[in-house]
């Protein structure tokens, strides 16, 4: 006689918009929910906004009070971004938490906030680092996007006292605390229903060679070198076109970035805008992206030699692999190593216009090279499906548990000091002298405010 094993209840939280037009964090949360739906009861919840997407699992938008109901329902809570910062009650020990730290946000903001006043920039940087510190200290399980990222995060775990006798004795590899779960590819091959670029965008013919920039234009990317390379090549190759796919971001909390304006301005200055270089104005719906990807001849990813680059995971390149596109990429990130090692395309130094031109010509106009690259891309893509890469998360959610140090109340020195300070402050605020002097302190505060 067999008995059914109870299915875990899994809550997946994202601060991103769940809709037909989804960006990376929302896509990742959605694909996690889809992979877990066969083995667990899943709810996907956005704290930002949701639209009907025809998912086979419940999708909700939740206020803070509604979120508490979802969290109390769940056996395990998976979260991204600033969720713990905006909903600090989730750090309560009764919740089993999975922190998805695939995005090193504290490195991104070094570039993203450059336009801010220096004092604000320093605060943003410090705050973002602390947001991640809280997640790392509290989480029972953590996910990152690559082995290189894992080495980076292990250093932060060590600083936060998460590498301790309890976690080490539980698993000397620490994979049960922090494992690699990169972005993945759909199990099904892409299907083009209509042309998204060739013959569909005025100025781009079906016979043209299309270079695709597959995502948004963020400050840590370098579309400017690419534009200069295309400007030179277009003089010799009249069929060359460059298409920037990522338009207005679907999440209103993600601002338009300086680099997007600079790229458009340079394209106009070079006389390419609307004739050789094209910017898609809207964010392409997730289920429609194959219509655009399959109209491209090469996928490109160029960036500066930044610290962010070293630990990034360029999710747009996965779509290139899914669509069978050879890739031209700048050196420095995780995918550049994969492209070079597996022969998926060509890799060039940062900000090198000549090298980028040579690479684009070889990929676009050397049929033998292109055929070899395309075959290798197909083989590599087959091993990177969501079903495959999400296996560590599926295994954890099948039998969720508290991390051994969290279960025994082991915390870092910084947390012990914070808890001690909170206890002392609470004691002071409960004291008779504090209550008696409250009116006087209120008067002093008002006078100081008026003086300022």
GROMACS .gro file of C-alpha atoms in nm:
model
  452
    1UNK     CA    1   0.000   0.000   0.000
    2UNK     CA    2   0.135   0.344  -0.095
    3UNK     CA    3   0.056   0.680   0.055
    4UNK     CA    4   0.062   1.009  -0.127
    5UNK     CA    5   0.338   1.246  -0.020
    6UNK     CA    6   0.200   1.585   0.074
    7UNK     CA    7   0.286   1.857  -0.176
    8UNK     CA    8   0.475   2.155  -0.043
    9UNK     CA    9   0.309   2.495  -0.065
   10UNK     CA   10   0.546   2.738  -0.236
   11UNK     CA   11   0.504   3.116  -0.248
   12UNK     CA   12   0.717   3.299  -0.508
   13UNK     CA   13   0.746   3.675  -0.454
   14UNK     CA   14   0.870   3.929  -0.704
   15UNK     CA   15   0.878   4.310  -0.689
   16UNK     CA   16   0.849   4.312  -1.069
   17UNK     CA   17   0.540   4.336  -1.292
   18UNK     CA   18   0.376   4.007  -1.392
   19UNK     CA   19   0.222   4.064  -1.733
   20UNK     CA   20   0.263   3.972  -2.099
   21UNK     CA   21   0.550   4.223  -2.107
   22UNK     CA   22   0.786   4.087  -1.843
   23UNK     CA   23   1.144   4.181  -1.761
   24UNK     CA   24   1.412   3.947  -1.623
   25UNK     CA   25   1.305   3.922  -1.254
   26UNK     CA   26   0.942   3.855  -1.344
   27UNK     CA   27   1.039   3.601  -1.612
   28UNK     CA   28   1.260   3.419  -1.362
   29UNK     CA   29   0.983   3.410  -1.100
   30UNK     CA   30   0.729   3.294  -1.359
   31UNK     CA   31   0.953   3.012  -1.483
   32UNK     CA   32   1.024   2.901  -1.126
   33UNK     CA   33   0.651   2.881  -1.065
   34UNK     CA   34   0.596   2.685  -1.385
   35UNK     CA   35   0.874   2.436  -1.300
   36UNK     CA   36   0.753   2.387  -0.942
   37UNK     CA   37   0.385   2.359  -1.034
   38UNK     CA   38   0.412   1.988  -1.115
   39UNK     CA   39   0.552   1.894  -0.772
   40UNK     CA   40   0.414   2.163  -0.539
   41UNK     CA   41   0.117   2.392  -0.484
   42UNK     CA   42   0.243   2.724  -0.614
   43UNK     CA   43   0.136   3.085  -0.585
   44UNK     CA   44   0.314   3.358  -0.782
   45UNK     CA   45   0.272   3.701  -0.620
   46UNK     CA   46   0.385   4.044  -0.736
   47UNK     CA   47   0.408   4.336  -0.495
   48UNK     CA   48   0.404   4.570  -0.797
   49UNK     CA   49   0.129   4.480  -1.047
   50UNK     CA   50  -0.021   4.180  -1.229
   51UNK     CA   51  -0.221   4.123  -1.545
   52UNK     CA   52  -0.393   3.804  -1.668
   53UNK     CA   53  -0.133   3.581  -1.836
   54UNK     CA   54  -0.313   3.247  -1.856
   55UNK     CA   55  -0.081   3.073  -1.607
   56UNK     CA   56  -0.172   2.723  -1.483
   57UNK     CA   57  -0.109   2.839  -1.124
   58UNK     CA   58  -0.256   3.128  -0.921
   59UNK     CA   59  -0.103   3.471  -0.991
   60UNK     CA   60  -0.178   3.755  -0.748
   61UNK     CA   61  -0.096   4.113  -0.671
   62UNK     CA   62  -0.074   4.162  -0.295
   63UNK     CA   63  -0.065   4.453  -0.053
   64UNK     CA   64   0.133   4.413   0.269
   65UNK     CA   65  -0.163   4.273   0.462
   66UNK     CA   66  -0.259   4.037   0.178
   67UNK     CA   67   0.101   3.925   0.152
   68UNK     CA   68   0.092   3.810   0.514
   69UNK     CA   69  -0.193   3.574   0.430
   70UNK     CA   70   0.004   3.424   0.142
   71UNK     CA   71   0.318   3.387   0.355
   72UNK     CA   72   0.126   3.216   0.635
   73UNK     CA   73  -0.015   2.970   0.379
   74UNK     CA   74   0.327   2.871   0.245
   75UNK     CA   75   0.577   2.606   0.353
   76UNK     CA   76   0.853   2.792   0.171
   77UNK     CA   77   0.881   3.152   0.050
   78UNK     CA   78   1.105   3.239  -0.249
   79UNK     CA   79   1.180   3.609  -0.296
   80UNK     CA   80   1.386   3.853  -0.504
   81UNK     CA   81   1.515   4.207  -0.491
   82UNK     CA   82   1.405   4.440  -0.209
   83UNK     CA   83   1.117   4.224  -0.083
   84UNK     CA   84   1.260   4.178   0.269
   85UNK     CA   85   1.342   4.548   0.290
   86UNK     CA   86   0.986   4.652   0.199
   87UNK     CA   87   0.826   4.373   0.406
   88UNK     CA   88   1.066   4.320   0.701
   89UNK     CA   89   0.817   4.105   0.892
   90UNK     CA   90   0.910   3.822   0.651
   91UNK     CA   91   1.232   3.777   0.850
   92UNK     CA   92   1.020   3.614   1.124
   93UNK     CA   93   1.184   3.278   1.210
   94UNK     CA   94   0.867   3.081   1.136
   95UNK     CA   95   0.912   3.127   0.760
   96UNK     CA   96   1.141   2.909   0.548
   97UNK     CA   97   1.301   3.161   0.312
   98UNK     CA   98   1.479   3.115  -0.022
   99UNK     CA   99   1.673   3.425  -0.133
  100UNK     CA  100   1.719   3.453  -0.509
  101UNK     CA  101   2.039   3.660  -0.524
  102UNK     CA  102   2.112   3.601  -0.892
  103UNK     CA  103   2.136   3.979  -0.938
  104UNK     CA  104   2.428   4.150  -0.754
  105UNK     CA  105   2.227   4.472  -0.708
  106UNK     CA  106   2.493   4.648  -0.501
  107UNK     CA  107   2.728   4.635  -0.802
  108UNK     CA  108   2.462   4.754  -1.048
  109UNK     CA  109   2.379   5.066  -0.846
  110UNK     CA  110   2.739   5.187  -0.871
  111UNK     CA  111   2.657   5.269  -1.234
  112UNK     CA  112   2.281   5.307  -1.213
  113UNK     CA  113   2.299   5.585  -0.952
  114UNK     CA  114   2.590   5.780  -1.104
  115UNK     CA  115   2.364   6.069  -1.198
  116UNK     CA  116   2.250   6.117  -0.837
  117UNK     CA  117   2.402   6.364  -0.592
  118UNK     CA  118   2.713   6.218  -0.431
  119UNK     CA  119   2.554   6.197  -0.085
  120UNK     CA  120   2.249   6.019  -0.229
  121UNK     CA  121   2.468   5.786  -0.431
  122UNK     CA  122   2.666   5.686  -0.122
  123UNK     CA  123   2.341   5.620   0.068
  124UNK     CA  124   2.191   5.414  -0.218
  125UNK     CA  125   2.505   5.202  -0.239
  126UNK     CA  126   2.521   5.141   0.136
  127UNK     CA  127   2.147   5.069   0.159
  128UNK     CA  128   2.152   4.819  -0.129
  129UNK     CA  129   2.446   4.636   0.029
  130UNK     CA  130   2.256   4.617   0.357
  131UNK     CA  131   1.944   4.489   0.178
  132UNK     CA  132   2.154   4.197   0.053
  133UNK     CA  133   2.324   4.149   0.391
  134UNK     CA  134   1.986   4.102   0.559
  135UNK     CA  135   1.880   3.849   0.294
  136UNK     CA  136   2.204   3.653   0.320
  137UNK     CA  137   2.190   3.644   0.698
  138UNK     CA  138   1.828   3.534   0.717
  139UNK     CA  139   1.778   3.299   0.421
  140UNK     CA  140   1.754   2.925   0.469
  141UNK     CA  141   1.862   2.861   0.109
  142UNK     CA  142   2.010   3.089  -0.157
  143UNK     CA  143   2.030   3.083  -0.538
  144UNK     CA  144   2.286   3.249  -0.763
  145UNK     CA  145   2.341   3.245  -1.139
  146UNK     CA  146   2.691   3.103  -1.196
  147UNK     CA  147   2.985   2.938  -1.027
  148UNK     CA  148   3.176   3.266  -1.047
  149UNK     CA  149   2.888   3.441  -0.872
  150UNK     CA  150   2.883   3.164  -0.613
  151UNK     CA  151   3.248   3.230  -0.524
  152UNK     CA  152   3.162   3.598  -0.489
  153UNK     CA  153   2.863   3.532  -0.264
  154UNK     CA  154   3.052   3.278  -0.052
  155UNK     CA  155   3.283   3.559   0.053
  156UNK     CA  156   2.984   3.761   0.168
  157UNK     CA  157   2.839   3.457   0.345
  158UNK     CA  158   3.165   3.414   0.534
  159UNK     CA  159   3.159   3.780   0.640
  160UNK     CA  160   2.800   3.736   0.763
  161UNK     CA  161   2.890   3.425   0.969
  162UNK     CA  162   2.677   3.196   0.751
  163UNK     CA  163   2.980   2.970   0.704
  164UNK     CA  164   2.995   2.831   1.055
  165UNK     CA  165   3.028   2.490   1.224
  166UNK     CA  166   2.656   2.416   1.185
  167UNK     CA  167   2.629   2.489   0.812
  168UNK     CA  168   2.970   2.336   0.740
  169UNK     CA  169   2.903   2.015   0.931
  170UNK     CA  170   2.564   1.987   0.760
  171UNK     CA  171   2.725   2.001   0.414
  172UNK     CA  172   3.096   2.066   0.362
  173UNK     CA  173   3.026   2.187   0.006
  174UNK     CA  174   2.762   2.435   0.134
  175UNK     CA  175   2.548   2.352  -0.171
  176UNK     CA  176   2.251   2.297   0.060
  177UNK     CA  177   2.287   2.662   0.164
  178UNK     CA  178   2.394   2.831  -0.162
  179UNK     CA  179   2.366   2.669  -0.505
  180UNK     CA  180   2.376   2.771  -0.870
  181UNK     CA  181   2.042   2.815  -1.047
  182UNK     CA  182   2.102   3.024  -1.359
  183UNK     CA  183   1.845   3.158  -1.600
  184UNK     CA  184   1.720   2.888  -1.832
  185UNK     CA  185   1.562   2.831  -2.171
  186UNK     CA  186   1.212   2.707  -2.253
  187UNK     CA  187   1.196   2.333  -2.313
  188UNK     CA  188   1.010   2.391  -2.639
  189UNK     CA  189   1.181   2.534  -2.946
  190UNK     CA  190   1.086   2.889  -3.057
  191UNK     CA  191   0.815   2.927  -3.319
  192UNK     CA  192   0.771   3.240  -3.529
  193UNK     CA  193   0.407   3.332  -3.585
  194UNK     CA  194   0.469   3.663  -3.766
  195UNK     CA  195   0.775   3.862  -3.863
  196UNK     CA  196   0.873   4.104  -3.588
  197UNK     CA  197   1.159   4.280  -3.770
  198UNK     CA  198   1.228   4.175  -4.131
  199UNK     CA  199   0.965   4.312  -4.362
  200UNK     CA  200   0.771   4.435  -4.057
  201UNK     CA  201   0.977   4.739  -3.956
  202UNK     CA  202   0.989   5.014  -4.219
  203UNK     CA  203   1.347   5.032  -4.347
  204UNK     CA  204   1.433   4.666  -4.279
  205UNK     CA  205   1.391   4.427  -4.574
  206UNK     CA  206   1.352   4.050  -4.551
  207UNK     CA  207   1.692   4.012  -4.721
  208UNK     CA  208   1.879   4.237  -4.473
  209UNK     CA  209   2.130   4.114  -4.215
  210UNK     CA  210   1.998   4.200  -3.870
  211UNK     CA  211   2.215   4.248  -3.561
  212UNK     CA  212   1.993   4.214  -3.254
  213UNK     CA  213   2.041   4.385  -2.918
  214UNK     CA  214   1.804   4.169  -2.719
  215UNK     CA  215   1.728   4.365  -2.401
  216UNK     CA  216   1.725   4.703  -2.233
  217UNK     CA  217   1.987   4.976  -2.257
  218UNK     CA  218   2.132   5.011  -1.909
  219UNK     CA  219   2.421   5.225  -1.792
  220UNK     CA  220   2.660   4.931  -1.751
  221UNK     CA  221   2.621   4.833  -2.119
  222UNK     CA  222   2.815   4.978  -2.412
  223UNK     CA  223   2.593   5.024  -2.718
  224UNK     CA  224   2.808   5.322  -2.824
  225UNK     CA  225   3.102   5.110  -2.946
  226UNK     CA  226   2.854   4.890  -3.130
  227UNK     CA  227   2.697   5.192  -3.302
  228UNK     CA  228   3.038   5.315  -3.417
  229UNK     CA  229   3.123   4.970  -3.550
  230UNK     CA  230   2.795   4.949  -3.741
  231UNK     CA  231   2.845   5.300  -3.879
  232UNK     CA  232   3.171   5.190  -4.044
  233UNK     CA  233   3.039   4.857  -4.168
  234UNK     CA  234   2.721   5.003  -4.318
  235UNK     CA  235   2.931   5.196  -4.569
  236UNK     CA  236   3.045   4.864  -4.721
  237UNK     CA  237   2.738   4.653  -4.646
  238UNK     CA  238   2.415   4.823  -4.746
  239UNK     CA  239   2.210   4.530  -4.612
  240UNK     CA  240   2.331   4.572  -4.251
  241UNK     CA  241   2.076   4.667  -3.984
  242UNK     CA  242   2.098   4.702  -3.603
  243UNK     CA  243   1.780   4.655  -3.400
  244UNK     CA  244   1.750   4.742  -3.029
  245UNK     CA  245   1.469   4.526  -2.893
  246UNK     CA  246   1.419   4.652  -2.535
  247UNK     CA  247   1.192   4.956  -2.531
  248UNK     CA  248   1.013   5.114  -2.238
  249UNK     CA  249   1.054   4.894  -1.930
  250UNK     CA  250   0.726   4.736  -1.808
  251UNK     CA  251   0.809   4.818  -1.445
  252UNK     CA  252   0.743   5.188  -1.377
  253UNK     CA  253   0.993   5.174  -1.088
  254UNK     CA  254   1.279   5.112  -1.333
  255UNK     CA  255   1.373   5.455  -1.468
  256UNK     CA  256   1.483   5.530  -1.824
  257UNK     CA  257   1.861   5.530  -1.808
  258UNK     CA  258   2.119   5.770  -1.938
  259UNK     CA  259   2.269   5.513  -2.176
  260UNK     CA  260   1.941   5.470  -2.364
  261UNK     CA  261   1.934   5.842  -2.443
  262UNK     CA  262   2.304   5.847  -2.534
  263UNK     CA  263   2.264   5.555  -2.775
  264UNK     CA  264   1.974   5.716  -2.956
  265UNK     CA  265   2.158   6.048  -2.970
  266UNK     CA  266   2.472   5.888  -3.117
  267UNK     CA  267   2.270   5.692  -3.375
  268UNK     CA  268   2.114   6.021  -3.486
  269UNK     CA  269   2.450   6.199  -3.487
  270UNK     CA  270   2.601   5.925  -3.707
  271UNK     CA  271   2.310   5.954  -3.951
  272UNK     CA  272   2.195   5.596  -3.884
  273UNK     CA  273   1.868   5.644  -3.698
  274UNK     CA  274   1.572   5.504  -3.890
  275UNK     CA  275   1.783   5.383  -4.181
  276UNK     CA  276   2.045   5.147  -4.034
  277UNK     CA  277   1.973   5.159  -3.661
  278UNK     CA  278   1.626   5.105  -3.515
  279UNK     CA  279   1.492   5.129  -3.159
  280UNK     CA  280   1.183   4.931  -3.064
  281UNK     CA  281   0.970   5.165  -2.853
  282UNK     CA  282   0.778   4.910  -2.646
  283UNK     CA  283   0.876   4.608  -2.438
  284UNK     CA  284   0.808   4.292  -2.640
  285UNK     CA  285   0.556   4.051  -2.480
  286UNK     CA  286   0.729   3.744  -2.339
  287UNK     CA  287   0.536   3.496  -2.553
  288UNK     CA  288   0.602   3.703  -2.869
  289UNK     CA  289   0.978   3.742  -2.843
  290UNK     CA  290   1.044   3.452  -3.083
  291UNK     CA  291   0.889   3.661  -3.363
  292UNK     CA  292   1.177   3.906  -3.321
  293UNK     CA  293   1.457   3.667  -3.226
  294UNK     CA  294   1.402   3.446  -3.531
  295UNK     CA  295   1.429   3.749  -3.760
  296UNK     CA  296   1.784   3.819  -3.641
  297UNK     CA  297   2.110   3.690  -3.787
  298UNK     CA  298   2.335   3.752  -3.485
  299UNK     CA  299   2.283   3.842  -3.120
  300UNK     CA  300   2.515   4.098  -2.967
  301UNK     CA  301   2.611   4.195  -2.610
  302UNK     CA  302   2.866   4.469  -2.553
  303UNK     CA  303   2.962   4.616  -2.217
  304UNK     CA  304   3.233   4.811  -2.041
  305UNK     CA  305   3.510   4.665  -1.828
  306UNK     CA  306   3.311   4.716  -1.506
  307UNK     CA  307   3.306   4.532  -1.176
  308UNK     CA  308   2.938   4.461  -1.249
  309UNK     CA  309   3.043   4.286  -1.571
  310UNK     CA  310   3.264   4.036  -1.388
  311UNK     CA  311   2.974   3.895  -1.183
  312UNK     CA  312   2.681   3.953  -1.417
  313UNK     CA  313   2.471   3.693  -1.596
  314UNK     CA  314   2.349   3.836  -1.928
  315UNK     CA  315   2.003   3.688  -1.957
  316UNK     CA  316   1.953   3.825  -2.310
  317UNK     CA  317   2.221   3.582  -2.434
  318UNK     CA  318   2.001   3.291  -2.329
  319UNK     CA  319   1.736   3.409  -2.573
  320UNK     CA  320   2.004   3.417  -2.843
  321UNK     CA  321   2.087   3.054  -2.765
  322UNK     CA  322   1.718   2.960  -2.764
  323UNK     CA  323   1.676   3.113  -3.109
  324UNK     CA  324   1.992   2.945  -3.244
  325UNK     CA  325   2.174   3.275  -3.300
  326UNK     CA  326   2.552   3.299  -3.310
  327UNK     CA  327   2.675   3.554  -3.057
  328UNK     CA  328   2.921   3.842  -3.062
  329UNK     CA  329   3.007   3.948  -2.707
  330UNK     CA  330   3.251   4.162  -2.515
  331UNK     CA  331   3.495   3.980  -2.287
  332UNK     CA  332   3.466   3.987  -1.910
  333UNK     CA  333   3.137   3.824  -1.810
  334UNK     CA  334   3.035   3.463  -1.751
  335UNK     CA  335   2.876   3.417  -2.093
  336UNK     CA  336   3.179   3.552  -2.281
  337UNK     CA  337   3.376   3.258  -2.144
  338UNK     CA  338   3.105   3.016  -2.256
  339UNK     CA  339   3.084   3.170  -2.605
  340UNK     CA  340   3.460   3.145  -2.648
  341UNK     CA  341   3.499   2.800  -2.492
  342UNK     CA  342   3.213   2.637  -2.685
  343UNK     CA  343   3.261   2.827  -3.011
  344UNK     CA  344   2.914   2.984  -2.999
  345UNK     CA  345   3.032   3.302  -3.171
  346UNK     CA  346   3.314   3.550  -3.126
  347UNK     CA  347   3.441   3.747  -2.828
  348UNK     CA  348   3.607   4.088  -2.853
  349UNK     CA  349   3.781   4.328  -2.609
  350UNK     CA  350   3.577   4.612  -2.454
  351UNK     CA  351   3.543   4.936  -2.654
  352UNK     CA  352   3.737   4.796  -2.955
  353UNK     CA  353   3.554   4.914  -3.267
  354UNK     CA  354   3.786   4.740  -3.515
  355UNK     CA  355   3.770   4.402  -3.340
  356UNK     CA  356   3.391   4.428  -3.317
  357UNK     CA  357   3.365   4.506  -3.688
  358UNK     CA  358   3.579   4.205  -3.782
  359UNK     CA  359   3.372   3.976  -3.561
  360UNK     CA  360   3.040   4.098  -3.703
  361UNK     CA  361   3.160   4.055  -4.061
  362UNK     CA  362   3.277   3.699  -3.993
  363UNK     CA  363   2.955   3.594  -3.822
  364UNK     CA  364   2.725   3.763  -4.075
  365UNK     CA  365   2.904   3.706  -4.405
  366UNK     CA  366   3.121   3.391  -4.363
  367UNK     CA  367   2.868   3.114  -4.422
  368UNK     CA  368   3.098   2.829  -4.313
  369UNK     CA  369   3.183   2.997  -3.980
  370UNK     CA  370   2.823   3.084  -3.921
  371UNK     CA  371   2.703   2.727  -3.984
  372UNK     CA  372   2.953   2.583  -3.733
  373UNK     CA  373   2.856   2.839  -3.469
  374UNK     CA  374   2.486   2.773  -3.519
  375UNK     CA  375   2.534   2.397  -3.473
  376UNK     CA  376   2.728   2.452  -3.149
  377UNK     CA  377   2.465   2.694  -3.021
  378UNK     CA  378   2.193   2.429  -3.070
  379UNK     CA  379   2.393   2.169  -2.874
  380UNK     CA  380   2.463   2.410  -2.589
  381UNK     CA  381   2.103   2.532  -2.567
  382UNK     CA  382   1.975   2.176  -2.521
  383UNK     CA  383   2.150   2.152  -2.183
  384UNK     CA  384   2.025   2.487  -2.048
  385UNK     CA  385   1.647   2.445  -2.023
  386UNK     CA  386   1.451   2.573  -1.723
  387UNK     CA  387   1.362   2.212  -1.637
  388UNK     CA  388   1.732   2.131  -1.608
  389UNK     CA  389   1.870   2.439  -1.432
  390UNK     CA  390   1.590   2.458  -1.171
  391UNK     CA  391   1.648   2.107  -1.035
  392UNK     CA  392   1.829   2.225  -0.717
  393UNK     CA  393   1.535   2.453  -0.631
  394UNK     CA  394   1.279   2.182  -0.706
  395UNK     CA  395   1.468   1.943  -0.476
  396UNK     CA  396   1.475   2.198  -0.191
  397UNK     CA  397   1.105   2.280  -0.226
  398UNK     CA  398   1.016   1.910  -0.220
  399UNK     CA  399   1.159   1.892   0.133
  400UNK     CA  400   1.195   2.250   0.259
  401UNK     CA  401   1.380   2.303   0.587
  402UNK     CA  402   1.535   2.569   0.803
  403UNK     CA  403   1.909   2.619   0.763
  404UNK     CA  404   2.082   2.448   1.057
  405UNK     CA  405   2.231   2.770   1.196
  406UNK     CA  406   1.897   2.951   1.169
  407UNK     CA  407   1.726   2.659   1.342
  408UNK     CA  408   1.972   2.689   1.635
  409UNK     CA  409   1.960   3.070   1.658
  410UNK     CA  410   2.320   3.129   1.545
  411UNK     CA  411   2.361   3.490   1.427
  412UNK     CA  412   2.648   3.721   1.339
  413UNK     CA  413   2.811   3.963   1.581
  414UNK     CA  414   2.645   4.257   1.401
  415UNK     CA  415   2.302   4.103   1.458
  416UNK     CA  416   2.373   4.032   1.825
  417UNK     CA  417   2.476   4.395   1.868
  418UNK     CA  418   2.163   4.516   1.687
  419UNK     CA  419   1.935   4.296   1.896
  420UNK     CA  420   2.107   4.411   2.215
  421UNK     CA  421   2.067   4.776   2.112
  422UNK     CA  422   1.698   4.724   2.030
  423UNK     CA  423   1.648   4.562   2.370
  424UNK     CA  424   1.817   4.854   2.547
  425UNK     CA  425   1.614   5.112   2.352
  426UNK     CA  426   1.294   4.922   2.429
  427UNK     CA  427   1.386   4.924   2.796
  428UNK     CA  428   1.453   5.297   2.794
  429UNK     CA  429   1.125   5.373   2.616
  430UNK     CA  430   0.934   5.167   2.871
  431UNK     CA  431   1.098   5.346   3.166
  432UNK     CA  432   0.909   5.598   3.382
  433UNK     CA  433   1.168   5.875   3.328
  434UNK     CA  434   1.134   5.844   2.950
  435UNK     CA  435   0.755   5.874   2.970
  436UNK     CA  436   0.772   6.168   3.214
  437UNK     CA  437   1.011   6.367   2.995
  438UNK     CA  438   0.821   6.298   2.672
  439UNK     CA  439   0.641   6.641   2.663
  440UNK     CA  440   0.970   6.826   2.715
  441UNK     CA  441   1.141   6.630   2.435
  442UNK     CA  442   0.849   6.707   2.203
  443UNK     CA  443   0.890   7.083   2.270
  444UNK     CA  444   1.266   7.067   2.208
  445UNK     CA  445   1.213   6.874   1.885
  446UNK     CA  446   0.958   7.130   1.763
  447UNK     CA  447   1.191   7.423   1.847
  448UNK     CA  448   1.480   7.258   1.664
  449UNK     CA  449   1.261   7.194   1.362
  450UNK     CA  450   1.147   7.558   1.361
  451UNK     CA  451   1.506   7.683   1.394
  452UNK     CA  452   1.615   7.473   1.094
   0.00000   0.00000   0.00000
